[in-house]
PDB file of C-alpha atoms in Angstrom:
ATOM      1  CA  MET I   1      69.814 -16.742   1.002  1.00 53.00           C
ATOM      2  CA  PHE I   2      72.792 -15.346   2.902  1.00 55.00           C
ATOM      3  CA  ARG I   3      72.214 -11.920   1.361  1.00 60.00           C
ATOM      4  CA  TYR I   4      68.499 -12.116   2.183  1.00 53.00           C
ATOM      5  CA  ARG I   5      69.227 -12.957   5.816  1.00 59.00           C
ATOM      6  CA  ASP I   6      71.753 -10.146   6.016  1.00 61.00           C
ATOM      7  CA  LEU I   7      69.237  -7.665   4.618  1.00 57.00           C
ATOM      8  CA  MET I   8      66.651  -8.765   7.179  1.00 61.00           C
ATOM      9  CA  ARG I   9      69.167  -8.510  10.002  1.00 61.00           C
ATOM     10  CA  ARG I  10      70.246  -4.992   9.008  1.00 60.00           C
ATOM     11  CA  GLY I  11      66.684  -3.734   8.688  1.00 63.00           C
ATOM     12  CA  VAL I  12      67.029  -2.312   5.164  1.00 59.00           C
ATOM     13  CA  PRO I  13      63.996  -0.850   3.331  1.00 70.00           C
ATOM     14  CA  ALA I  14      61.216  -3.325   2.578  1.00 66.00           C
ATOM     15  CA  ALA I  15      61.519  -2.816  -1.176  1.00 68.00           C
ATOM     16  CA  GLU I  16      65.099  -4.095  -1.162  1.00 67.00           C
ATOM     17  CA  VAL I  17      64.128  -7.125   0.915  1.00 59.00           C
ATOM     18  CA  ASP I  18      61.192  -7.867  -1.410  1.00 64.00           C
ATOM     19  CA  ALA I  19      63.476  -7.697  -4.456  1.00 69.00           C
ATOM     20  CA  ALA I  20      65.858 -10.202  -2.875  1.00 64.00           C
ATOM     21  CA  ALA I  21      62.904 -12.471  -2.014  1.00 62.00           C
ATOM     22  CA  ASP I  22      61.669 -12.338  -5.613  1.00 65.00           C
ATOM     23  CA  THR I  23      65.123 -13.343  -6.838  1.00 70.00           C
ATOM     24  CA  ILE I  24      65.156 -16.306  -4.447  1.00 63.00           C
ATOM     25  CA  ASP I  25      61.666 -17.373  -5.554  1.00 64.00           C
ATOM     26  CA  GLY I  26      62.799 -17.345  -9.174  1.00 67.00           C
ATOM     27  CA  LEU I  27      65.870 -19.452  -8.426  1.00 60.00           C
ATOM     28  CA  LEU I  28      63.791 -21.947  -6.422  1.00 59.00           C
ATOM     29  CA  ALA I  29      61.285 -22.240  -9.260  1.00 58.00           C
ATOM     30  CA  THR I  30      64.097 -22.893 -11.737  1.00 60.00           C
ATOM     31  CA  SER I  31      65.562 -25.551  -9.452  1.00 52.00           C
ATOM     32  CA  ALA I  32      62.166 -27.212  -9.044  1.00 49.00           C
ATOM     33  CA  ASP I  33      61.698 -27.375 -12.814  1.00 48.00           C
ATOM     34  CA  LYS I  34      65.059 -29.068 -13.218  1.00 48.00           C
ATOM     35  CA  LEU I  35      64.378 -31.573 -10.442  1.00 43.00           C
ATOM     36  CA  GLU I  36      60.995 -32.480 -11.934  1.00 47.00           C
ATOM     37  CA  GLY I  37      62.581 -33.240 -15.303  1.00 46.00           C
ATOM     38  CA  GLU I  38      64.153 -36.507 -16.379  1.00 47.00           C
ATOM     39  CA  GLY I  39      66.536 -38.263 -14.005  1.00 51.00           C
ATOM     40  CA  LEU I  40      70.281 -38.282 -14.372  1.00 56.00           C
ATOM     41  CA  SER I  41      71.787 -40.278 -17.213  1.00 68.00           C
ATOM     42  CA  PRO I  42      73.900 -43.321 -16.245  1.00 78.00           C
ATOM     43  CA  THR I  43      77.088 -41.444 -17.151  1.00 81.00           C
ATOM     44  CA  ALA I  44      76.118 -38.389 -15.105  1.00 75.00           C
ATOM     45  CA  ALA I  45      75.124 -40.598 -12.163  1.00 79.00           C
ATOM     46  CA  ALA I  46      78.455 -42.467 -12.228  1.00 85.00           C
ATOM     47  CA  LEU I  47      80.451 -39.245 -12.507  1.00 85.00           C
ATOM     48  CA  SER I  48      78.481 -37.635  -9.677  1.00 79.00           C
ATOM     49  CA  ALA I  49      79.003 -40.660  -7.428  1.00 85.00           C
ATOM     50  CA  PHE I  50      82.738 -40.623  -8.206  1.00 88.00           C
ATOM     51  CA  VAL I  51      83.196 -36.905  -7.540  1.00 81.00           C
ATOM     52  CA  ILE I  52      81.145 -36.929  -4.326  1.00 78.00           C
ATOM     53  CA  LEU I  53      83.145 -39.705  -2.672  1.00 85.00           C
ATOM     54  CA  LEU I  54      86.495 -38.455  -3.965  1.00 83.00           C
ATOM     55  CA  ARG I  55      85.825 -34.907  -2.781  1.00 75.00           C
ATOM     56  CA  GLU I  56      84.451 -35.894   0.611  1.00 75.00           C
ATOM     57  CA  GLY I  57      86.917 -38.703   1.254  1.00 81.00           C
ATOM     58  CA  LEU I  58      90.126 -36.915   0.358  1.00 78.00           C
ATOM     59  CA  GLU I  59      90.250 -34.613   3.383  1.00 72.00           C
ATOM     60  CA  ALA I  60      89.547 -37.460   5.797  1.00 79.00           C
ATOM     61  CA  LEU I  61      92.094 -39.670   4.042  1.00 82.00           C
ATOM     62  CA  LEU I  62      94.836 -37.060   4.367  1.00 75.00           C
ATOM     63  CA  VAL I  63      94.253 -36.800   8.111  1.00 74.00           C
ATOM     64  CA  VAL I  64      94.117 -40.549   8.787  1.00 82.00           C
ATOM     65  CA  ALA I  65      97.036 -41.400   6.487  1.00 79.00           C
ATOM     66  CA  ALA I  66      99.216 -38.719   8.094  1.00 74.00           C
ATOM     67  CA  ILE I  67      98.498 -40.109  11.568  1.00 75.00           C
ATOM     68  CA  VAL I  68      99.166 -43.693  10.463  1.00 80.00           C
ATOM     69  CA  ALA I  69     102.458 -42.641   8.873  1.00 76.00           C
ATOM     70  CA  LEU I  70     103.338 -40.815  12.090  1.00 73.00           C
ATOM     71  CA  LEU I  71     102.878 -43.933  14.219  1.00 76.00           C
ATOM     72  CA  VAL I  72     104.757 -46.125  11.727  1.00 77.00           C
ATOM     73  CA  LYS I  73     107.598 -43.602  11.740  1.00 72.00           C
ATOM     74  CA  ALA I  74     107.640 -43.760  15.537  1.00 69.00           C
ATOM     75  CA  GLY I  75     107.821 -47.547  15.535  1.00 73.00           C
ATOM     76  CA  ARG I  76     104.428 -47.753  17.234  1.00 72.00           C
ATOM     77  CA  ARG I  77     102.549 -50.053  14.878  1.00 79.00           C
ATOM     78  CA  ASP I  78     100.856 -51.515  17.945  1.00 77.00           C
ATOM     79  CA  ALA I  79      99.026 -48.199  18.373  1.00 77.00           C
ATOM     80  CA  LEU I  80      97.529 -48.309  14.868  1.00 83.00           C
ATOM     81  CA  VAL I  81      94.536 -50.171  16.275  1.00 85.00           C
ATOM     82  CA  TRP I  82      93.391 -46.906  17.888  1.00 82.00           C
ATOM     83  CA  ILE I  83      93.396 -45.117  14.555  1.00 84.00           C
ATOM     84  CA  HIS I  84      91.626 -47.992  12.823  1.00 88.00           C
ATOM     85  CA  LEU I  85      89.003 -48.077  15.580  1.00 89.00           C
ATOM     86  CA  GLY I  86      88.444 -44.370  15.000  1.00 88.00           C
ATOM     87  CA  TRP I  87      87.815 -44.474  11.246  1.00 89.00           C
ATOM     88  CA  ILE I  88      85.987 -47.820  11.307  1.00 91.00           C
ATOM     89  CA  GLY I  89      83.718 -46.478  14.044  1.00 91.00           C
ATOM     90  CA  ALA I  90      83.091 -43.405  11.898  1.00 89.00           C
ATOM     91  CA  LEU I  91      82.094 -45.559   8.913  1.00 88.00           C
ATOM     92  CA  VAL I  92      79.726 -47.568  11.120  1.00 90.00           C
ATOM     93  CA  ALA I  93      78.253 -44.327  12.434  1.00 88.00           C
ATOM     94  CA  GLY I  94      77.896 -43.123   8.845  1.00 82.00           C
ATOM     95  CA  GLY I  95      76.011 -46.309   7.951  1.00 82.00           C
ATOM     96  CA  LEU I  96      73.702 -45.832  10.929  1.00 84.00           C
ATOM     97  CA  THR I  97      73.158 -42.253   9.785  1.00 76.00           C
ATOM     98  CA  TRP I  98      72.135 -43.543   6.346  1.00 74.00           C
ATOM     99  CA  PHE I  99      69.656 -45.928   7.974  1.00 76.00           C
ATOM    100  CA  ALA I 100      68.277 -43.220  10.247  1.00 73.00           C
ATOM    101  CA  ALA I 101      68.012 -40.712   7.415  1.00 62.00           C
ATOM    102  CA  SER I 102      66.181 -43.126   5.115  1.00 61.00           C
ATOM    103  CA  ALA I 103      64.068 -45.214   7.484  1.00 60.00           C
ATOM    104  CA  LEU I 104      63.623 -43.614  10.891  1.00 55.00           C
ATOM    105  CA  ILE I 105      63.730 -39.827  10.819  1.00 50.00           C
ATOM    106  CA  GLU I 106      63.569 -36.934   8.403  1.00 54.00           C
ATOM    107  CA  ILE I 107      66.845 -35.034   8.632  1.00 56.00           C
ATOM    108  CA  SER I 108      66.113 -31.422   7.759  1.00 57.00           C
ATOM    109  CA  GLY I 109      68.554 -29.177   5.959  1.00 58.00           C
ATOM    110  CA  ALA I 110      69.137 -27.105   9.096  1.00 63.00           C
ATOM    111  CA  THR I 111      69.776 -30.184  11.251  1.00 68.00           C
ATOM    112  CA  ARG I 112      72.189 -31.592   8.679  1.00 68.00           C
ATOM    113  CA  GLU I 113      74.142 -28.364   8.372  1.00 73.00           C
ATOM    114  CA  PHE I 114      74.263 -27.859  12.144  1.00 79.00           C
ATOM    115  CA  THR I 115      75.607 -31.377  12.715  1.00 73.00           C
ATOM    116  CA  GLU I 116      78.193 -30.963   9.960  1.00 74.00           C
ATOM    117  CA  GLY I 117      79.244 -27.601  11.367  1.00 80.00           C
ATOM    118  CA  VAL I 118      79.744 -28.770  14.935  1.00 80.00           C
ATOM    119  CA  THR I 119      81.617 -31.901  13.824  1.00 74.00           C
ATOM    120  CA  ALA I 120      83.892 -29.896  11.530  1.00 76.00           C
ATOM    121  CA  LEU I 121      84.735 -27.396  14.274  1.00 84.00           C
ATOM    122  CA  LEU I 122      85.545 -30.183  16.745  1.00 79.00           C
ATOM    123  CA  ALA I 123      87.817 -31.797  14.158  1.00 74.00           C
ATOM    124  CA  ALA I 124      89.468 -28.428  13.453  1.00 82.00           C
ATOM    125  CA  ALA I 125      90.238 -27.919  17.147  1.00 83.00           C
ATOM    126  CA  ILE I 126      91.889 -31.331  17.482  1.00 73.00           C
ATOM    127  CA  LEU I 127      93.768 -30.930  14.196  1.00 75.00           C
ATOM    128  CA  LEU I 128      95.118 -27.591  15.412  1.00 82.00           C
ATOM    129  CA  TYR I 129      96.340 -29.177  18.637  1.00 77.00           C
ATOM    130  CA  VAL I 130      97.941 -32.175  16.923  1.00 71.00           C
ATOM    131  CA  GLY I 131      99.521 -29.985  14.225  1.00 75.00           C
ATOM    132  CA  VAL I 132     101.222 -27.721  16.767  1.00 77.00           C
ATOM    133  CA  TRP I 133     102.250 -30.774  18.790  1.00 70.00           C
ATOM    134  CA  LEU I 134     103.844 -32.377  15.728  1.00 67.00           C
ATOM    135  CA  HIS I 135     105.717 -29.165  14.946  1.00 70.00           C
ATOM    136  CA  GLY I 136     107.313 -29.311  18.374  1.00 68.00           C
ATOM    137  CA  LYS I 137     108.571 -32.857  17.733  1.00 61.00           C
ATOM    138  CA  ARG I 138     110.123 -32.189  14.322  1.00 60.00           C
ATOM    139  CA  HIS I 139     113.689 -32.430  15.629  1.00 56.00           C
ATOM    140  CA  ALA I 140     115.191 -35.847  16.248  1.00 50.00           C
ATOM    141  CA  HIS I 141     116.182 -35.227  19.866  1.00 55.00           C
ATOM    142  CA  ALA I 142     112.729 -33.856  20.750  1.00 56.00           C
ATOM    143  CA  TRP I 143     111.029 -36.846  19.142  1.00 51.00           C
ATOM    144  CA  GLN I 144     113.290 -39.348  20.869  1.00 50.00           C
ATOM    145  CA  ALA I 145     112.651 -37.669  24.204  1.00 57.00           C
ATOM    146  CA  PHE I 146     108.923 -37.855  23.581  1.00 51.00           C
ATOM    147  CA  ILE I 147     109.117 -41.558  22.746  1.00 47.00           C
ATOM    148  CA  ASP I 148     111.100 -42.249  25.904  1.00 47.00           C
ATOM    149  CA  THR I 149     108.841 -40.282  28.232  1.00 51.00           C
ATOM    150  CA  ARG I 150     105.374 -40.434  26.674  1.00 45.00           C
ATOM    151  CA  LEU I 151     104.742 -42.975  23.938  1.00 46.00           C
ATOM    152  CA  ARG I 152     106.359 -45.683  26.050  1.00 46.00           C
ATOM    153  CA  GLY I 153     104.648 -44.558  29.242  1.00 45.00           C
ATOM    154  CA  ALA I 154     101.185 -44.578  30.707  1.00 32.00           C
ATOM    155  CA  LEU I 155     100.527 -41.000  29.603  1.00 36.00           C
ATOM    156  CA  ALA I 156     100.561 -42.179  25.995  1.00 50.00           C
ATOM    157  CA  ARG I 157      96.970 -43.339  26.406  1.00 54.00           C
ATOM    158  CA  GLY I 158      95.686 -39.780  26.342  1.00 56.00           C
ATOM    159  CA  THR I 159      97.627 -39.034  23.177  1.00 64.00           C
ATOM    160  CA  LEU I 160      96.319 -42.164  21.478  1.00 70.00           C
ATOM    161  CA  TRP I 161      92.753 -41.313  22.430  1.00 75.00           C
ATOM    162  CA  ALA I 162      93.268 -37.877  20.872  1.00 73.00           C
ATOM    163  CA  LEU I 163      94.574 -39.442  17.660  1.00 73.00           C
ATOM    164  CA  ALA I 164      91.653 -41.878  17.608  1.00 79.00           C
ATOM    165  CA  GLY I 165      89.325 -38.921  18.103  1.00 80.00           C
ATOM    166  CA  VAL I 166      90.855 -37.101  15.146  1.00 75.00           C
ATOM    167  CA  SER I 167      90.437 -40.231  13.027  1.00 81.00           C
ATOM    168  CA  PHE I 168      86.782 -40.593  14.022  1.00 87.00           C
ATOM    169  CA  LEU I 169      85.787 -36.947  13.628  1.00 80.00           C
ATOM    170  CA  ALA I 170      87.596 -36.442  10.320  1.00 76.00           C
ATOM    171  CA  VAL I 171      85.981 -39.528   8.772  1.00 84.00           C
ATOM    172  CA  TYR I 172      82.513 -39.158  10.313  1.00 85.00           C
ATOM    173  CA  ARG I 173      82.140 -35.571   9.137  1.00 76.00           C
ATOM    174  CA  GLU I 174      82.769 -36.684   5.564  1.00 77.00           C
ATOM    175  CA  ALA I 175      80.749 -39.908   5.949  1.00 82.00           C
ATOM    176  CA  PHE I 176      77.753 -37.968   7.253  1.00 77.00           C
ATOM    177  CA  GLU I 177      77.892 -35.559   4.338  1.00 72.00           C
ATOM    178  CA  THR I 178      78.495 -38.354   1.807  1.00 79.00           C
ATOM    179  CA  VAL I 179      75.495 -40.316   3.083  1.00 78.00           C
ATOM    180  CA  LEU I 180      73.170 -37.387   2.521  1.00 70.00           C
ATOM    181  CA  PHE I 181      74.652 -36.546  -0.888  1.00 72.00           C
ATOM    182  CA  TYR I 182      74.306 -40.151  -2.055  1.00 77.00           C
ATOM    183  CA  GLN I 183      70.762 -40.311  -0.761  1.00 71.00           C
ATOM    184  CA  ALA I 184      69.864 -37.245  -2.837  1.00 64.00           C
ATOM    185  CA  LEU I 185      71.737 -38.650  -5.852  1.00 71.00           C
ATOM    186  CA  TRP I 186      69.923 -41.967  -5.554  1.00 73.00           C
ATOM    187  CA  GLN I 187      66.532 -40.241  -5.475  1.00 63.00           C
ATOM    188  CA  GLN I 188      67.358 -38.057  -8.462  1.00 62.00           C
ATOM    189  CA  ALA I 189      68.973 -40.774 -10.595  1.00 66.00           C
ATOM    190  CA  GLY I 190      66.339 -43.430 -10.018  1.00 64.00           C
ATOM    191  CA  GLN I 191      66.582 -47.211  -9.788  1.00 70.00           C
ATOM    192  CA  ALA I 192      67.781 -47.531 -13.389  1.00 70.00           C
ATOM    193  CA  ALA I 193      71.038 -45.714 -12.619  1.00 73.00           C
ATOM    194  CA  LEU I 194      71.834 -47.678  -9.451  1.00 80.00           C
ATOM    195  CA  GLY I 195      74.543 -49.707 -11.202  1.00 84.00           C
ATOM    196  CA  SER I 196      76.199 -46.530 -12.474  1.00 86.00           C
ATOM    197  CA  ILE I 197      76.269 -45.071  -8.957  1.00 86.00           C
ATOM    198  CA  VAL I 198      77.947 -48.237  -7.676  1.00 89.00           C
ATOM    199  CA  VAL I 199      80.552 -48.026 -10.465  1.00 91.00           C
ATOM    200  CA  GLY I 200      81.316 -44.390  -9.637  1.00 90.00           C
ATOM    201  CA  PHE I 201      81.572 -45.239  -5.943  1.00 91.00           C
ATOM    202  CA  ALA I 202      83.941 -48.157  -6.616  1.00 93.00           C
ATOM    203  CA  CYS I 203      86.201 -46.050  -8.852  1.00 94.00           C
ATOM    204  CA  ALA I 204      86.476 -43.379  -6.165  1.00 92.00           C
ATOM    205  CA  VAL I 205      87.394 -46.032  -3.579  1.00 91.00           C
ATOM    206  CA  VAL I 206      90.192 -47.270  -5.859  1.00 94.00           C
ATOM    207  CA  VAL I 207      91.569 -43.739  -6.305  1.00 91.00           C
ATOM    208  CA  LEU I 208      91.446 -43.037  -2.563  1.00 89.00           C
ATOM    209  CA  ALA I 209      93.186 -46.345  -1.828  1.00 90.00           C
ATOM    210  CA  ALA I 210      95.936 -45.428  -4.303  1.00 89.00           C
ATOM    211  CA  VAL I 211      96.415 -42.031  -2.650  1.00 84.00           C
ATOM    212  CA  ALA I 212      96.623 -43.683   0.783  1.00 83.00           C
ATOM    213  CA  TRP I 213      99.209 -46.172  -0.498  1.00 85.00           C
ATOM    214  CA  LEU I 214     101.360 -43.378  -1.940  1.00 82.00           C
ATOM    215  CA  ILE I 215     101.250 -41.398   1.311  1.00 75.00           C
ATOM    216  CA  LEU I 216     102.159 -44.404   3.448  1.00 75.00           C
ATOM    217  CA  ARG I 217     104.833 -45.687   1.073  1.00 77.00           C
ATOM    218  CA  TYR I 218     106.692 -42.433   0.561  1.00 74.00           C
ATOM    219  CA  GLY I 219     105.697 -40.492   3.681  1.00 63.00           C
ATOM    220  CA  VAL I 220     107.510 -42.838   6.059  1.00 58.00           C
ATOM    221  CA  ARG I 221     110.679 -42.585   3.947  1.00 61.00           C
ATOM    222  CA  LEU I 222     111.052 -38.850   4.474  1.00 58.00           C
ATOM    223  CA  PRO I 223     113.706 -37.635   6.926  1.00 65.00           C
ATOM    224  CA  LEU I 224     112.267 -37.223  10.420  1.00 58.00           C
ATOM    225  CA  GLY I 225     112.403 -33.430  10.466  1.00 66.00           C
ATOM    226  CA  THR I 226     110.899 -33.098   6.992  1.00 70.00           C
ATOM    227  CA  PHE I 227     108.144 -35.597   7.746  1.00 66.00           C
ATOM    228  CA  PHE I 228     107.064 -33.851  10.934  1.00 69.00           C
ATOM    229  CA  ALA I 229     107.274 -30.377   9.404  1.00 76.00           C
ATOM    230  CA  VAL I 230     105.149 -31.416   6.409  1.00 76.00           C
ATOM    231  CA  SER I 231     102.654 -33.281   8.609  1.00 73.00           C
ATOM    232  CA  ALA I 232     102.343 -30.325  10.994  1.00 78.00           C
ATOM    233  CA  LEU I 233     101.700 -27.900   8.144  1.00 83.00           C
ATOM    234  CA  LEU I 234      99.208 -30.286   6.515  1.00 80.00           C
ATOM    235  CA  LEU I 235      97.171 -30.753   9.692  1.00 78.00           C
ATOM    236  CA  ALA I 236      97.283 -27.026  10.478  1.00 84.00           C
ATOM    237  CA  ALA I 237      96.070 -26.247   6.948  1.00 85.00           C
ATOM    238  CA  LEU I 238      93.244 -28.770   7.314  1.00 81.00           C
ATOM    239  CA  ALA I 239      92.288 -27.110  10.616  1.00 85.00           C
ATOM    240  CA  VAL I 240      91.847 -23.843   8.702  1.00 88.00           C
ATOM    241  CA  VAL I 241      89.806 -25.608   5.998  1.00 86.00           C
ATOM    242  CA  PHE I 242      87.594 -27.412   8.529  1.00 84.00           C
ATOM    243  CA  THR I 243      87.008 -24.136  10.391  1.00 89.00           C
ATOM    244  CA  GLY I 244      85.715 -22.530   7.212  1.00 89.00           C
ATOM    245  CA  HIS I 245      83.496 -25.505   6.370  1.00 86.00           C
ATOM    246  CA  GLY I 246      82.167 -25.730   9.924  1.00 86.00           C
ATOM    247  CA  LEU I 247      81.197 -22.088  10.235  1.00 91.00           C
ATOM    248  CA  ARG I 248      79.718 -22.072   6.731  1.00 88.00           C
ATOM    249  CA  ALA I 249      77.518 -25.023   7.671  1.00 85.00           C
ATOM    250  CA  LEU I 250      76.356 -23.206  10.814  1.00 88.00           C
ATOM    251  CA  GLN I 251      75.594 -20.155   8.669  1.00 86.00           C
ATOM    252  CA  GLU I 252      73.531 -22.295   6.304  1.00 81.00           C
ATOM    253  CA  ALA I 253      71.679 -23.678   9.320  1.00 80.00           C
ATOM    254  CA  GLY I 254      70.943 -20.101  10.436  1.00 80.00           C
ATOM    255  CA  SER I 255      72.807 -20.633  13.722  1.00 82.00           C
ATOM    256  CA  ILE I 256      75.240 -17.748  13.206  1.00 85.00           C
ATOM    257  CA  ALA I 257      75.230 -14.580  11.136  1.00 84.00           C
ATOM    258  CA  ALA I 258      76.651 -14.413   7.612  1.00 84.00           C
ATOM    259  CA  THR I 259      77.981 -10.958   6.776  1.00 85.00           C
ATOM    260  CA  PRO I 260      79.099 -10.747   3.114  1.00 83.00           C
ATOM    261  CA  PHE I 261      82.701  -9.685   2.590  1.00 84.00           C
ATOM    262  CA  GLY I 262      84.210  -9.592  -0.880  1.00 78.00           C
ATOM    263  CA  GLU I 263      83.433 -11.907  -3.764  1.00 79.00           C
ATOM    264  CA  ILE I 264      85.969 -14.732  -3.435  1.00 80.00           C
ATOM    265  CA  ASP I 265      84.535 -18.192  -2.713  1.00 82.00           C
ATOM    266  CA  LEU I 266      86.866 -21.207  -2.715  1.00 84.00           C
ATOM    267  CA  PRO I 267      84.771 -24.031  -1.204  1.00 80.00           C
ATOM    268  CA  ALA I 268      87.472 -26.654  -1.825  1.00 73.00           C
ATOM    269  CA  LEU I 269      89.757 -24.675   0.521  1.00 80.00           C
ATOM    270  CA  GLY I 270      87.029 -23.815   3.001  1.00 84.00           C
ATOM    271  CA  VAL I 271      87.198 -20.129   2.021  1.00 89.00           C
ATOM    272  CA  TYR I 272      83.876 -18.275   1.893  1.00 89.00           C
ATOM    273  CA  ALA I 273      83.199 -14.578   1.420  1.00 86.00           C
ATOM    274  CA  THR I 274      81.815 -13.775   4.865  1.00 89.00           C
ATOM    275  CA  ARG I 275      83.374 -11.858   7.730  1.00 89.00           C
ATOM    276  CA  GLU I 276      82.651 -14.631  10.218  1.00 90.00           C
ATOM    277  CA  THR I 277      84.364 -17.469   8.335  1.00 91.00           C
ATOM    278  CA  LEU I 278      87.348 -15.406   7.206  1.00 93.00           C
ATOM    279  CA  GLY I 279      87.812 -13.899  10.667  1.00 93.00           C
ATOM    280  CA  ALA I 280      87.749 -17.319  12.330  1.00 93.00           C
ATOM    281  CA  GLN I 281      90.251 -18.694   9.815  1.00 93.00           C
ATOM    282  CA  LEU I 282      92.584 -15.760  10.444  1.00 94.00           C
ATOM    283  CA  LEU I 283      92.292 -16.513  14.167  1.00 94.00           C
ATOM    284  CA  VAL I 284      93.215 -20.158  13.550  1.00 92.00           C
ATOM    285  CA  LEU I 285      96.203 -19.061  11.457  1.00 93.00           C
ATOM    286  CA  ALA I 286      97.272 -16.763  14.292  1.00 93.00           C
ATOM    287  CA  LEU I 287      96.980 -19.644  16.775  1.00 91.00           C
ATOM    288  CA  VAL I 288      99.052 -21.850  14.469  1.00 89.00           C
ATOM    289  CA  ALA I 289     101.748 -19.184  14.178  1.00 90.00           C
ATOM    290  CA  ALA I 290     101.736 -18.614  17.944  1.00 90.00           C
ATOM    291  CA  GLY I 291     101.907 -22.343  18.638  1.00 86.00           C
ATOM    292  CA  PHE I 292     104.795 -22.847  16.234  1.00 82.00           C
ATOM    293  CA  PHE I 293     106.586 -19.843  17.747  1.00 83.00           C
ATOM    294  CA  VAL I 294     106.179 -21.107  21.314  1.00 82.00           C
ATOM    295  CA  GLN I 295     107.368 -24.584  20.326  1.00 73.00           C
ATOM    296  CA  GLY I 296     110.414 -23.028  18.665  1.00 70.00           C
ATOM    297  CA  ARG I 297     111.220 -20.993  21.778  1.00 71.00           C
ATOM    298  CA  ARG I 298     110.976 -24.085  23.965  1.00 67.00           C
ATOM    299  CA  ARG I 299     113.320 -25.982  21.676  1.00 61.00           C
ATOM    300  CA  ALA I 300     115.809 -23.086  21.701  1.00 56.00           C
ATOM    301  CA  ARG I 301     115.999 -23.268  25.491  1.00 57.00           C
TER     302      ARG I 301
END
């Protein structure tokens, strides 16, 4: 589809466009035949449910767990309520999305992709800001000064709202996507495989809980400088990933162009072979490098 859109945009000869359209028609016919066949087996349904939640939940978990560990490290357990409000609110919003998608409105593919894209880009922007901010606090004296002047003062409210916003956006983006994936899985698997879907879902929850426990148990034990450096790099990397996912979703919605570039696609890392996504990710990397450099210069002074 991306190639077809690009051909249309560039105004290539009609024969080339028709050939691409014929290829798409053939792929759609093949997909329709598969969907009209027998439903998923119980094993396939359970495995699909497990992989969907694990894949979608892991990115959000890394963000939320890193922020929780940050506040615990700072001795600000009282502020954890903001983070919990963020991700709990996102889960509630995800549940409402499920209800709306199944009972109230028909969410089209374009609407879904557009919503995912905008949410991912908002999350990427906040992750970039928080990542650079954490990098500037990686030295003990800088962190202590921040605690004395900000976390213990009235200005801390803005910071906590930002952290709550990161928690909400990171979780809601994945919850929104998970809701729609599970809805499609449910329809394809049928009522007979409902128990298998629940089993796969429960297993993924257990794995995610174990990952969260490991991060919180061992993350807070790291030396201050190491903890902040690792957290800053993690959040900056996730900003790059979210940028790729967000722009890809907007491309799938037809909101922005998709110019093919190369052959490498790494969806798990948010890397897609288009000029727009790769260019934006390079820009984010440049902003990360510039932010880290400026923070280093300020510390040197």
